[in-house]
CSV table of C-alpha atoms in Angstrom, one decimal:
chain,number,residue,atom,x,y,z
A,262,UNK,CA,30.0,87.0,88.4
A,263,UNK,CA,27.5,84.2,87.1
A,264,UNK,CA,25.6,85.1,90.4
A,265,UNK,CA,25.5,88.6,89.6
A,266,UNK,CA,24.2,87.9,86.5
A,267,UNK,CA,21.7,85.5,86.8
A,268,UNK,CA,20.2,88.0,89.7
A,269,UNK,CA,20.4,90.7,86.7
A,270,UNK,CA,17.8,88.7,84.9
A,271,UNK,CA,14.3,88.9,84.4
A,272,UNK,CA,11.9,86.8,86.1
A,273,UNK,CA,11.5,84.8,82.8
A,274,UNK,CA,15.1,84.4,82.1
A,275,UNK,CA,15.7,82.8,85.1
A,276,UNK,CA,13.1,80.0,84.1
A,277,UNK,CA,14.5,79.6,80.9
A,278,UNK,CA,17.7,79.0,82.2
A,279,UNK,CA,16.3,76.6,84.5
A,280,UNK,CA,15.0,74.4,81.8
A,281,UNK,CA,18.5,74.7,80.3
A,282,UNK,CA,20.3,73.2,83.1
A,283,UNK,CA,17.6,70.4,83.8
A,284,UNK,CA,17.8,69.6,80.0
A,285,UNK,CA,21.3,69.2,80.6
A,286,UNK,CA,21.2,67.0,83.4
A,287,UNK,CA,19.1,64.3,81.7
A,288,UNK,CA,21.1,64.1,78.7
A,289,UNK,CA,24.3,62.9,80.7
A,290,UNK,CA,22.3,60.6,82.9
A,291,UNK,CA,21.1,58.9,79.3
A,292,UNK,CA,24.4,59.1,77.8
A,293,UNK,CA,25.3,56.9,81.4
A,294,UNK,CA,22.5,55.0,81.0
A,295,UNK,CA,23.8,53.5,77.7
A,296,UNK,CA,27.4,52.9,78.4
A,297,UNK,CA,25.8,50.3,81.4
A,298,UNK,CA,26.4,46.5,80.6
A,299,UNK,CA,23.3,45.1,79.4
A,300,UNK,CA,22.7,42.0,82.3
A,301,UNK,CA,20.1,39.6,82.4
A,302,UNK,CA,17.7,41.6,83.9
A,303,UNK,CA,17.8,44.0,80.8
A,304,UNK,CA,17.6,41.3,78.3
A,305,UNK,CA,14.5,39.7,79.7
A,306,UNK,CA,13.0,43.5,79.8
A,307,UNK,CA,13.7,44.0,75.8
A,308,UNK,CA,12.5,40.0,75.0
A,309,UNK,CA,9.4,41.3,77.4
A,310,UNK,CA,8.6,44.0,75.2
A,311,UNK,CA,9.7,42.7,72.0
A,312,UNK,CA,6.8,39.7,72.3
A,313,UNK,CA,4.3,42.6,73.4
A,314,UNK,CA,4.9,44.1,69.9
A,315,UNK,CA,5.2,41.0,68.0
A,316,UNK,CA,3.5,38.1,68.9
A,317,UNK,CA,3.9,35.2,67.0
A,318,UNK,CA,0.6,33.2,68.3
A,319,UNK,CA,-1.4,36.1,66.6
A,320,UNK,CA,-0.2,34.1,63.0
A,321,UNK,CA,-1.3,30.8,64.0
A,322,UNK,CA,-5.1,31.1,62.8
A,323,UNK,CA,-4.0,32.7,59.1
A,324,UNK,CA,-1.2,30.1,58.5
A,325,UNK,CA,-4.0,27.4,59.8
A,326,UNK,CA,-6.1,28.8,57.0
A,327,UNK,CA,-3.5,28.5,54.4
A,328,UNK,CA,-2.5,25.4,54.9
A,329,UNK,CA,-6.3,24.3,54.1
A,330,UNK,CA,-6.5,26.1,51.5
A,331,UNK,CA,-3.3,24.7,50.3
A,332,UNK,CA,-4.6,21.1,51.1
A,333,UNK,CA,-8.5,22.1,49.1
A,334,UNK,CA,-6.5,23.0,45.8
A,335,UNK,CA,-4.1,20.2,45.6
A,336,UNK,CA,-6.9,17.6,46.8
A,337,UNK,CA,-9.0,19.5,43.9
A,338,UNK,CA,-6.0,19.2,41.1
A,339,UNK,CA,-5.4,15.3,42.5
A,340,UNK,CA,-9.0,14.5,41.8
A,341,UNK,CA,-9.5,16.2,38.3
A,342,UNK,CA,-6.0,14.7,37.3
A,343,UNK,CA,-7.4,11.3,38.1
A,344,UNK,CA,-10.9,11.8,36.3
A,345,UNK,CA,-8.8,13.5,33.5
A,346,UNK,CA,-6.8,9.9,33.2
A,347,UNK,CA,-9.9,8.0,33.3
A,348,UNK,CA,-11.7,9.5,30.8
A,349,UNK,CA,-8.3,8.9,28.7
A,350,UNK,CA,-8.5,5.2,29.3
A,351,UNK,CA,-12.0,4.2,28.3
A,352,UNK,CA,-11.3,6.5,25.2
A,353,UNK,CA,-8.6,4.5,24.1
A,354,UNK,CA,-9.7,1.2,25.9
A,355,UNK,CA,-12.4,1.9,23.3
A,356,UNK,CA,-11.0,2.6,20.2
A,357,UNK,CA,-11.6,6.1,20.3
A,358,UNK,CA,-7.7,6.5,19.5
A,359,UNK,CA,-8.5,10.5,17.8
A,360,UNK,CA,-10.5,11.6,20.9
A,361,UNK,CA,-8.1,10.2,23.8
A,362,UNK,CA,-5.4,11.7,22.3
A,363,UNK,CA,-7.2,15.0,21.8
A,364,UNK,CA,-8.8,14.9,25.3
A,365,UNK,CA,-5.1,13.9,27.0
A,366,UNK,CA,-3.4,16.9,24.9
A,367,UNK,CA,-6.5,19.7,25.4
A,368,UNK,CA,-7.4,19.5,29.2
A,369,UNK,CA,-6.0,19.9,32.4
A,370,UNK,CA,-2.6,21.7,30.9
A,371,UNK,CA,-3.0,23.9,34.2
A,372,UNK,CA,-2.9,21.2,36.4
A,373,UNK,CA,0.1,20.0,38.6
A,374,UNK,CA,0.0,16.7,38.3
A,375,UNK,CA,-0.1,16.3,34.8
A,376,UNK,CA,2.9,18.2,34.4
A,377,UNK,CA,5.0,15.9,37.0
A,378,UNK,CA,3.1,12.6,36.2
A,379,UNK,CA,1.1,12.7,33.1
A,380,UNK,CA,4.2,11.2,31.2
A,381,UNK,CA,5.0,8.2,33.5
A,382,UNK,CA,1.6,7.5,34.0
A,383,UNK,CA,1.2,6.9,30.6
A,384,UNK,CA,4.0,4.7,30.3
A,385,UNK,CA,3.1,2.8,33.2
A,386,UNK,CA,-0.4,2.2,31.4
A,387,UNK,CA,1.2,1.7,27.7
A,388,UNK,CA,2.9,-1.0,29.2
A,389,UNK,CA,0.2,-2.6,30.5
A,390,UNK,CA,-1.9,-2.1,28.1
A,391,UNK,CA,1.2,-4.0,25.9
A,392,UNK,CA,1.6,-7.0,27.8
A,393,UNK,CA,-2.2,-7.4,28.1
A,394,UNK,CA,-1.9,-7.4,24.0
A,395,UNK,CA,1.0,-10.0,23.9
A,396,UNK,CA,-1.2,-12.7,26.2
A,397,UNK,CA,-3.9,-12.7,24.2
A,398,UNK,CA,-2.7,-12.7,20.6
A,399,UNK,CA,-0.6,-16.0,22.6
A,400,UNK,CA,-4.1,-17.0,23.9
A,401,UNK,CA,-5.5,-16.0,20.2
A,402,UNK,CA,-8.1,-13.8,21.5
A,403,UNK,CA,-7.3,-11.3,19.5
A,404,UNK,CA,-5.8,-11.5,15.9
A,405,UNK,CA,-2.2,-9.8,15.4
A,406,UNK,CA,-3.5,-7.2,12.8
A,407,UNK,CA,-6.0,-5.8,15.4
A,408,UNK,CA,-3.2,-5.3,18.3
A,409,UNK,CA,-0.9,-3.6,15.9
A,410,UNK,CA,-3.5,-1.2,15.3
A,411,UNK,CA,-3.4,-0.9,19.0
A,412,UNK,CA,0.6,-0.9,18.8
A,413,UNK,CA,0.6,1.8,16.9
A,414,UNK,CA,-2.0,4.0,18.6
A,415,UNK,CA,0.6,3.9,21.3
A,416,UNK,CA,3.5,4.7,19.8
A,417,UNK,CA,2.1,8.4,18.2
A,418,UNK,CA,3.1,8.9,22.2
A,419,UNK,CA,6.5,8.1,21.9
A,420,UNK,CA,6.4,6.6,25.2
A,421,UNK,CA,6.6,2.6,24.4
A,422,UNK,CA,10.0,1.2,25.9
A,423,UNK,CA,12.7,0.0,23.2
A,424,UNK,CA,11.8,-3.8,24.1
A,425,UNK,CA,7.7,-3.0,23.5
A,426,UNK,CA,8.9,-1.2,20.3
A,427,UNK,CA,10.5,-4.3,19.0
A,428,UNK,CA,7.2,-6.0,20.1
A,429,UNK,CA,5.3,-3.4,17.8
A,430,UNK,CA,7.8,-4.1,14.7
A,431,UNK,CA,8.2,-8.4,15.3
A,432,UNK,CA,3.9,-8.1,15.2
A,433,UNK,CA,4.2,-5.5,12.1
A,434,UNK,CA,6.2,-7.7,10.4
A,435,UNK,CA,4.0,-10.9,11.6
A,436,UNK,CA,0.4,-8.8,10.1
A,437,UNK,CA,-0.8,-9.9,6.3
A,438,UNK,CA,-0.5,-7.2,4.7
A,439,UNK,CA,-3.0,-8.1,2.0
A,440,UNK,CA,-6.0,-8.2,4.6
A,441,UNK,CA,-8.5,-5.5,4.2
A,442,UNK,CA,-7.9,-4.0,7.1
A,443,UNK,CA,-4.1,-3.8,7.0
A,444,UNK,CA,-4.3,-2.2,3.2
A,445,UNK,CA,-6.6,0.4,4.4
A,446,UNK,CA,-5.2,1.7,7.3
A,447,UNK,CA,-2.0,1.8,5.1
A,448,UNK,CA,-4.0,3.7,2.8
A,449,UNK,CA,-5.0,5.9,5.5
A,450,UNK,CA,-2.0,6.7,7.0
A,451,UNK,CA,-0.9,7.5,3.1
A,452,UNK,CA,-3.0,9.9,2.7
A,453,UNK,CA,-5.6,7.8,0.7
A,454,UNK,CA,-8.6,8.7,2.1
A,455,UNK,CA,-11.1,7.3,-0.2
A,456,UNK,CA,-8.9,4.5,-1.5
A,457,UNK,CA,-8.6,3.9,2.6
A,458,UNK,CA,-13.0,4.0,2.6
A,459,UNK,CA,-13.4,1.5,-0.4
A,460,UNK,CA,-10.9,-1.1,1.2
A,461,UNK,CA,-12.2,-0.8,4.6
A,462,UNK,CA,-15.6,-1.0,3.5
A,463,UNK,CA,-14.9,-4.5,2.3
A,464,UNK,CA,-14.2,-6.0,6.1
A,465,UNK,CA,-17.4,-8.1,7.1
A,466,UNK,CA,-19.9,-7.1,9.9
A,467,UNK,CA,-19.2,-10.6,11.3
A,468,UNK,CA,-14.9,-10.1,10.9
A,469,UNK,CA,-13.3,-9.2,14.6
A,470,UNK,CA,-11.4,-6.6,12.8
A,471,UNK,CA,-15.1,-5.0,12.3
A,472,UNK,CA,-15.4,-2.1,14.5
A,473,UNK,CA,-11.0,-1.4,14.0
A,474,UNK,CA,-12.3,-1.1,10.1
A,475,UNK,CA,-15.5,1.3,11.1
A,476,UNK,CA,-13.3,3.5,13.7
A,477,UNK,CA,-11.1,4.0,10.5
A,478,UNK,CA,-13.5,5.2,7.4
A,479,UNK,CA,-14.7,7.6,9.9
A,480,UNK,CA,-11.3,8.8,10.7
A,481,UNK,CA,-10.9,8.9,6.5
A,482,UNK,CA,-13.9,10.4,6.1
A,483,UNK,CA,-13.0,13.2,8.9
A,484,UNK,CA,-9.6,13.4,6.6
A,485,UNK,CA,-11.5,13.5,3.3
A,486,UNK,CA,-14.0,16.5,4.5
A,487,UNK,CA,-11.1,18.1,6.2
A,488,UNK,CA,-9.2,18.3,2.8
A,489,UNK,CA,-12.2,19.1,0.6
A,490,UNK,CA,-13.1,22.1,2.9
A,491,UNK,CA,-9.7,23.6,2.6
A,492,UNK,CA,-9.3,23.0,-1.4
A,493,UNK,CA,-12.7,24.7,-1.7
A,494,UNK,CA,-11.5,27.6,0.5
A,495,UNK,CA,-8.7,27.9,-1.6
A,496,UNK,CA,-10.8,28.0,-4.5
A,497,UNK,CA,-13.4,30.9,-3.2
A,498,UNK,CA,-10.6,32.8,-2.4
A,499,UNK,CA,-9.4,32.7,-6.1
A,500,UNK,CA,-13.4,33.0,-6.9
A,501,UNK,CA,-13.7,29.8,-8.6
A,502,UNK,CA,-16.8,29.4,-7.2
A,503,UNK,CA,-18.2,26.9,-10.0
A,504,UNK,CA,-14.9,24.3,-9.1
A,505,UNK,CA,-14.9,24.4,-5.6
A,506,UNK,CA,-19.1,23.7,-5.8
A,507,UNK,CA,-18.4,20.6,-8.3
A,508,UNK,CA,-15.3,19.6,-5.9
A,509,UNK,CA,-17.6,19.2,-3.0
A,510,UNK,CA,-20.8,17.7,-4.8
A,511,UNK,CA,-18.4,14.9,-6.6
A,512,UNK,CA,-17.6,13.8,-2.8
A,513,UNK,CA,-20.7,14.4,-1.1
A,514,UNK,CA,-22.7,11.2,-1.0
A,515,UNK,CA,-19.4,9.2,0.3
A,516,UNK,CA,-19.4,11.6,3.1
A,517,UNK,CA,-22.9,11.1,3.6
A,518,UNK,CA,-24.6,14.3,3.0
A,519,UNK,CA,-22.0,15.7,5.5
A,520,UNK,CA,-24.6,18.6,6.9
A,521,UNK,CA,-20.9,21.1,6.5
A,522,UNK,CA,-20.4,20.7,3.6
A,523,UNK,CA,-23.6,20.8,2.2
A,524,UNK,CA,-23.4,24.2,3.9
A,525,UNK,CA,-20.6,24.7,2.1
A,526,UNK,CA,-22.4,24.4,-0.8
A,527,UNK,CA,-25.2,27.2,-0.3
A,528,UNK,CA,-22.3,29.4,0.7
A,529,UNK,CA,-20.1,28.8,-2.3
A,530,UNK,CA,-23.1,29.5,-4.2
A,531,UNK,CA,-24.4,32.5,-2.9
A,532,UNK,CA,-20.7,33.7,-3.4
A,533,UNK,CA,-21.2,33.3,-6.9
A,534,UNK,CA,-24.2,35.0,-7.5
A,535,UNK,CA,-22.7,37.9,-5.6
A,536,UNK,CA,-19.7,37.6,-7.6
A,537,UNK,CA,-22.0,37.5,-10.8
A,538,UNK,CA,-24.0,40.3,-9.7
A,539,UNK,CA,-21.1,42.4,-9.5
A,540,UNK,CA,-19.7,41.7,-12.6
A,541,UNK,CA,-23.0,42.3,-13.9
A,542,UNK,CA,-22.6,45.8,-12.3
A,543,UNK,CA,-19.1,46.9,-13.7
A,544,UNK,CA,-18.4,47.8,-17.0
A,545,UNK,CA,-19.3,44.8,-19.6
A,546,UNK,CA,-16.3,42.3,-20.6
A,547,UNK,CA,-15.6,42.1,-24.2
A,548,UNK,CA,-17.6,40.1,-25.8
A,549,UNK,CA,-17.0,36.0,-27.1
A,550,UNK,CA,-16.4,36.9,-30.5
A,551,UNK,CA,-14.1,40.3,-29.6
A,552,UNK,CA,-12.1,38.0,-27.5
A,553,UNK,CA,-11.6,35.7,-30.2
A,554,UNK,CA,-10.6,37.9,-32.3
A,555,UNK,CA,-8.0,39.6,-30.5
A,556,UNK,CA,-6.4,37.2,-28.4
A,557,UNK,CA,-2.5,35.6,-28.8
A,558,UNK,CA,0.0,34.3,-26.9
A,559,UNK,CA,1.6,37.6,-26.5
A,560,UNK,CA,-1.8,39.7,-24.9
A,561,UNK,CA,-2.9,36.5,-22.9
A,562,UNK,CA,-2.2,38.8,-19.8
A,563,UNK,CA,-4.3,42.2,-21.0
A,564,UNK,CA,-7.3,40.8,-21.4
A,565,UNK,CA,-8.5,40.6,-18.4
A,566,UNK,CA,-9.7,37.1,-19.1
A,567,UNK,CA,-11.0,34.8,-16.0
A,568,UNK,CA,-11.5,31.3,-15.5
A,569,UNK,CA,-13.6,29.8,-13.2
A,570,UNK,CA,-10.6,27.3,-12.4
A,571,UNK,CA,-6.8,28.2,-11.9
A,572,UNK,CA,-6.6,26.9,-15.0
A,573,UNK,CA,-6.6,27.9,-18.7
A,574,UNK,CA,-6.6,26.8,-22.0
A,575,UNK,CA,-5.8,28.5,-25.7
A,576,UNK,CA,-6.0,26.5,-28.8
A,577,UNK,CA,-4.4,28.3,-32.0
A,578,UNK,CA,-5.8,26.3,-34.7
A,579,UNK,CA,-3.1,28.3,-36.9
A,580,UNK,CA,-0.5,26.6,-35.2
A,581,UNK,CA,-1.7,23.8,-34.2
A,582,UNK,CA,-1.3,24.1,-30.5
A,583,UNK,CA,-3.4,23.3,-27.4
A,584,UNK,CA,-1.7,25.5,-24.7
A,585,UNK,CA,-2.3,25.2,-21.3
A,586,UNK,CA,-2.1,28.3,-18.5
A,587,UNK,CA,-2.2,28.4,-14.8
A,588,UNK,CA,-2.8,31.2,-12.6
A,589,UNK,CA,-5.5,34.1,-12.8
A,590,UNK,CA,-6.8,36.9,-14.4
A,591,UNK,CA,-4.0,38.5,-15.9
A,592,UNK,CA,-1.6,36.3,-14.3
A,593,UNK,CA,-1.6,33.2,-16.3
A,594,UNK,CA,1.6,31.6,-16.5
A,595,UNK,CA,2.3,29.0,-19.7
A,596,UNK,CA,2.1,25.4,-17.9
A,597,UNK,CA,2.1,23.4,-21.2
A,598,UNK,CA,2.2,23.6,-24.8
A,599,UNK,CA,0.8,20.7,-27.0
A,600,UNK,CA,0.9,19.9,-30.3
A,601,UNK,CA,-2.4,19.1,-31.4
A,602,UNK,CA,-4.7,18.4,-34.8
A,603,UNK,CA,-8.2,20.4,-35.0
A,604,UNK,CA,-11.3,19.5,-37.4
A,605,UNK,CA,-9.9,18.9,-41.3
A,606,UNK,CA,-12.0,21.6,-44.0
A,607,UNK,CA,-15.6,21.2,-43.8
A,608,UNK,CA,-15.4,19.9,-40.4
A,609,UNK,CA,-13.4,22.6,-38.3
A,610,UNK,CA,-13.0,22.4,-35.0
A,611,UNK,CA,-15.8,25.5,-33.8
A,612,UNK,CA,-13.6,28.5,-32.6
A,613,UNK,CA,-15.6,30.4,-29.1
A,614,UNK,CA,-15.3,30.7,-25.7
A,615,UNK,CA,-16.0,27.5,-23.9
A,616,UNK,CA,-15.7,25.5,-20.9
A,617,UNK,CA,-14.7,22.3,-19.8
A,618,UNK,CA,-17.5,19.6,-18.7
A,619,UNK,CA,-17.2,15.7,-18.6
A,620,UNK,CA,-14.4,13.3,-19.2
A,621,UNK,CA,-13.6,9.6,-19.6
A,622,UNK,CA,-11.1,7.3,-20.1
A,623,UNK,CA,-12.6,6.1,-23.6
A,624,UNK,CA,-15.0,6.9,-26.3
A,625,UNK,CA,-15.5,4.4,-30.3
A,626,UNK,CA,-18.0,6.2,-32.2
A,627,UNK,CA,-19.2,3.2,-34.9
A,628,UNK,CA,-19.8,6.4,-37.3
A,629,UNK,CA,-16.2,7.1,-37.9
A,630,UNK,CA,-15.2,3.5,-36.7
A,631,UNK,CA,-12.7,4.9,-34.6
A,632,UNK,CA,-12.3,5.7,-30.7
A,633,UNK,CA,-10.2,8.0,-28.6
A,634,UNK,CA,-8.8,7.8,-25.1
A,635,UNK,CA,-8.8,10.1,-22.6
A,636,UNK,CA,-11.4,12.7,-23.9
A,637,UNK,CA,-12.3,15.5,-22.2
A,638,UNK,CA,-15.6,17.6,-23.5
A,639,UNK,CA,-15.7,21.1,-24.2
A,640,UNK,CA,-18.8,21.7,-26.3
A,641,UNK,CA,-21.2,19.2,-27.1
A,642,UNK,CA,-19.5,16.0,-28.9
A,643,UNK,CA,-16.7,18.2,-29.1
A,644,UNK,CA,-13.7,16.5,-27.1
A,645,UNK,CA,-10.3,16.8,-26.4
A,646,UNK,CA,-8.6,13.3,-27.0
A,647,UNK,CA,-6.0,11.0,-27.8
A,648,UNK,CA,-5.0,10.4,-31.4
A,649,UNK,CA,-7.6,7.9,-33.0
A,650,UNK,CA,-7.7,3.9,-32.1
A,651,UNK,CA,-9.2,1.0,-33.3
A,652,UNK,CA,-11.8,-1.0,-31.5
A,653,UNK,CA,-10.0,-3.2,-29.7
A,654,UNK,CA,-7.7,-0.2,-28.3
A,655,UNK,CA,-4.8,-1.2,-29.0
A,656,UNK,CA,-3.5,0.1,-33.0
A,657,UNK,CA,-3.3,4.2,-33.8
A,658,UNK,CA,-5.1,4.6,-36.9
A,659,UNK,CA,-3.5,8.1,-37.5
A,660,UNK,CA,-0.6,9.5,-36.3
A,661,UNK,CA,-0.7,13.2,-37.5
A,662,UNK,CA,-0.1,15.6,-35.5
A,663,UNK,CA,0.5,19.6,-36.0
A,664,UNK,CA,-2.0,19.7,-39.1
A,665,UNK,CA,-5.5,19.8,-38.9
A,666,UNK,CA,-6.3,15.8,-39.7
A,667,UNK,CA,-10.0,15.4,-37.3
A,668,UNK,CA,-13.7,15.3,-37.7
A,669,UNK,CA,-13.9,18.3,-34.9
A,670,UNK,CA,-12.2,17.6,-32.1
A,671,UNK,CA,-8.9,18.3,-30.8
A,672,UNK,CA,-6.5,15.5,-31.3
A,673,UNK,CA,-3.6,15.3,-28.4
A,674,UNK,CA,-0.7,12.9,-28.4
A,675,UNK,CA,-1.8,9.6,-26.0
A,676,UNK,CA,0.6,10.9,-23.3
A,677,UNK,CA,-0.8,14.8,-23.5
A,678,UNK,CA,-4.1,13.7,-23.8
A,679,UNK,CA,-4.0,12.0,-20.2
A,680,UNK,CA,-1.9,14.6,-18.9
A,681,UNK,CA,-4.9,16.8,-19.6
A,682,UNK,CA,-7.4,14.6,-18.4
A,683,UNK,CA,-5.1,14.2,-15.6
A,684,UNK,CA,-5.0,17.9,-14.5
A,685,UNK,CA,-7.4,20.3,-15.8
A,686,UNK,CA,-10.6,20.6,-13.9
A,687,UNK,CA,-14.2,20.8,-14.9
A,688,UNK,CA,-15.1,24.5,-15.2
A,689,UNK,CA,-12.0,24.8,-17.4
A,690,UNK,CA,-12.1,28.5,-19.3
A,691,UNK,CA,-11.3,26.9,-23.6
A,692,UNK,CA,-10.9,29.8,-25.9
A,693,UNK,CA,-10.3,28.4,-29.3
A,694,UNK,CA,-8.9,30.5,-32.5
């Protein structure tokens, strides 16, 4: 019947069914084909064409150029971590303690070397360094005071072994403290800047200790600058531009005409006069006398009153108090209350607005044959001061206080007066009622 059929067809149906049946055929011989055992023969066919594909000799030349690359950057690294250690030791080998350590902690953090080695390395030349120290303070070619100073350079690293650290402490304990090279660095280390420069400036040109003394008055002179700039910044920002330009001047010629700071200086003061100009500007301040007039205790905060310090000062000549405020405009916060003694009648102490200006530790005026201590001016030979002394300094001549009892000035108890001469700063705001 198929035969029948497949003579029924067309001419093109016959093809078709042709390519059917040859289809057919080739699909069971490669379903045969895969069910046969795979032999040698076929293995070494599939590694044939697997290595036409993929050759791995084709990779040689780019992992040939990794490698050297490879080898350039680590030979690179190698060489700047040994320049990088160099220029550490001659730093310190020459007492330039504040730039090895800032060149050691600054450079090179992205190289390899000085992650893994930098600490070992270090300790490996610390101990050195150490035992170096130790054979010639035995050959006494070097004086104990200046290898502590070395000592301690090294141990700001934290790197010195416990036995080297006992070293460092038997020598510390060995040094003469009273030397002036001992006392300043102690001073420095304190915090003492200029105390630190005076001492150190005492250590002869011909002393071995000579250039450890210079290395540190400039480190304390680096400290000193370092601490003005930031008190005067502290001060501009509170626009107490007067105190932060008297701060600076009353330090400049120790620092040598430091060319920053006398920057500092035209800054601050061009500050000012931008800060005066605008207040110039704005709607006009009450006057002296209207301030006078209406201030108290109570409206110290609504009166918009400045001072070119953080500091303050009221004196009530009805009650007979010198009170002391910190803060600023319209923030003043009571610091001290004193109990005080203005000008008797006929001699009153001059009510205003004033400012504070010079001080000293002692004043005898052969007038009144009497002295004070601890004055600080506010107008002319108006002072605040102790109660009154005799010549020799040593008797009161009048202890009332809390009544008017002077010629003018502002009698304080000895113990207030310093505190005042103590703490309040020139440029001082007075306002006396």
């Amino acid at each position: 019947m198929s035969d029948m059929k497949e003579l029924n067809n067309t001419p093109d149906e016959n093809i078709t069914n042709i390519q059917k049946d040859n289809a057919l055929q080739e699909d069971k011989h490669n379903i045969n084909d895969s069910n046969e055992p795979i032999n040698e023969d076929n293995l070494n066919e599939l590694e044939d064409r697997f290595y036409k594909r993929f050759n791995p000799r084709k990779l040689i030349p780019a992992l040939i150029i990794i490698i050297f690359i490879t080898a350039g950057i680590v030979s690179y690294q190698a060489y700047q971590y040994k320049s990088l250690m160099a220029t550490f030791k001659d730093n310190f080998d020459s007492s330039n303690y504040s730039e090895a350590n800032k060149y050691i902690v600054t450079s090179g953090n992205s190289n390899i070397f000085k992650t893994f080695f930098l600490e070992d390395d270090l300790e490996t030349y610390f101990r050195v360094k150490a035992t170096d120290l130790k054979n010639k303070i035995s050959l006494n070619e070097i004086s104990k005071d200046d290898a502590l100073i070395v000592f301690n350079e090294m141990n700001r690293y934290d790197l010195l072994s416990t036995d080297l650290q006992n070293d460092s402490s038997v020598l510390s304990q060995g040094t003469n403290n009273d030397t002036p090279l001992s006392k300043g660095i102690s001073e420095f280390e304190d915090g003492k800047y200029e105390d630190a420069i005076a001492t150190l400036q005492n250590v002869p040109s011909s002393d071995p200790s000579y250039q450890n003394a210079t290395n540190y008055i400039a480190k304390s002179k680096e400290k000193l600058k370092e601490d003005l700039l930031k008190t005067a910044n502290d001060y501009e920002k509170k626009e107490y531009f007067t105190a932060a330009i008297n701060l600076i001047e009353s330090k400049l010629s120790l620092l040598s005409n430091d060319k920053d700071l006398v920057k500092k200086i035209e800054d601050l003061k061009t500050s000012k006069d931008n800060y005066l100009a605008s207040q110039k500007s704005s709607a006009a301040p009450a006057s002296s006398s209207q301030l006078v007039s209406a201030i108290n205790a109570a409206n110290i905060n609504s009166l918009d009153i400045e001072s070119l310090t953080d500091y303050l000062i009221y004196v009530d000549t009805t009650s007979q108090t010198t009170n002391v405020y910190t803060g600023s405009k319209n923030k003043w916060n009571l610091k001290k209350s004193m109990k005080c003694s203005t000008g008797i009648k006929g001699k009153e102490t001059p009510s205003g607005v004033y400012t504070i200006q010079n001080r000293d530790e002692w004043f005898f005026s052969e007038k009144f044959n009497q002295g004070g201590k601890y004055w600080v001016q506010f107008d002319g030979d108006y002072l605040f001061h102790s109660l009154p002394y005799d010549k020799g300094k040593q008797n009161v001549l009048d202890t009332t206080l809390g009544t008017p009892a002077s010629h003018g000035c502002i009698r304080l108890s000895l113990t207030d007066s310093k505190w005042l001469y103590d703490n309040v700063t020139k440029s001082t705001k007075v306002i006396i009622k």
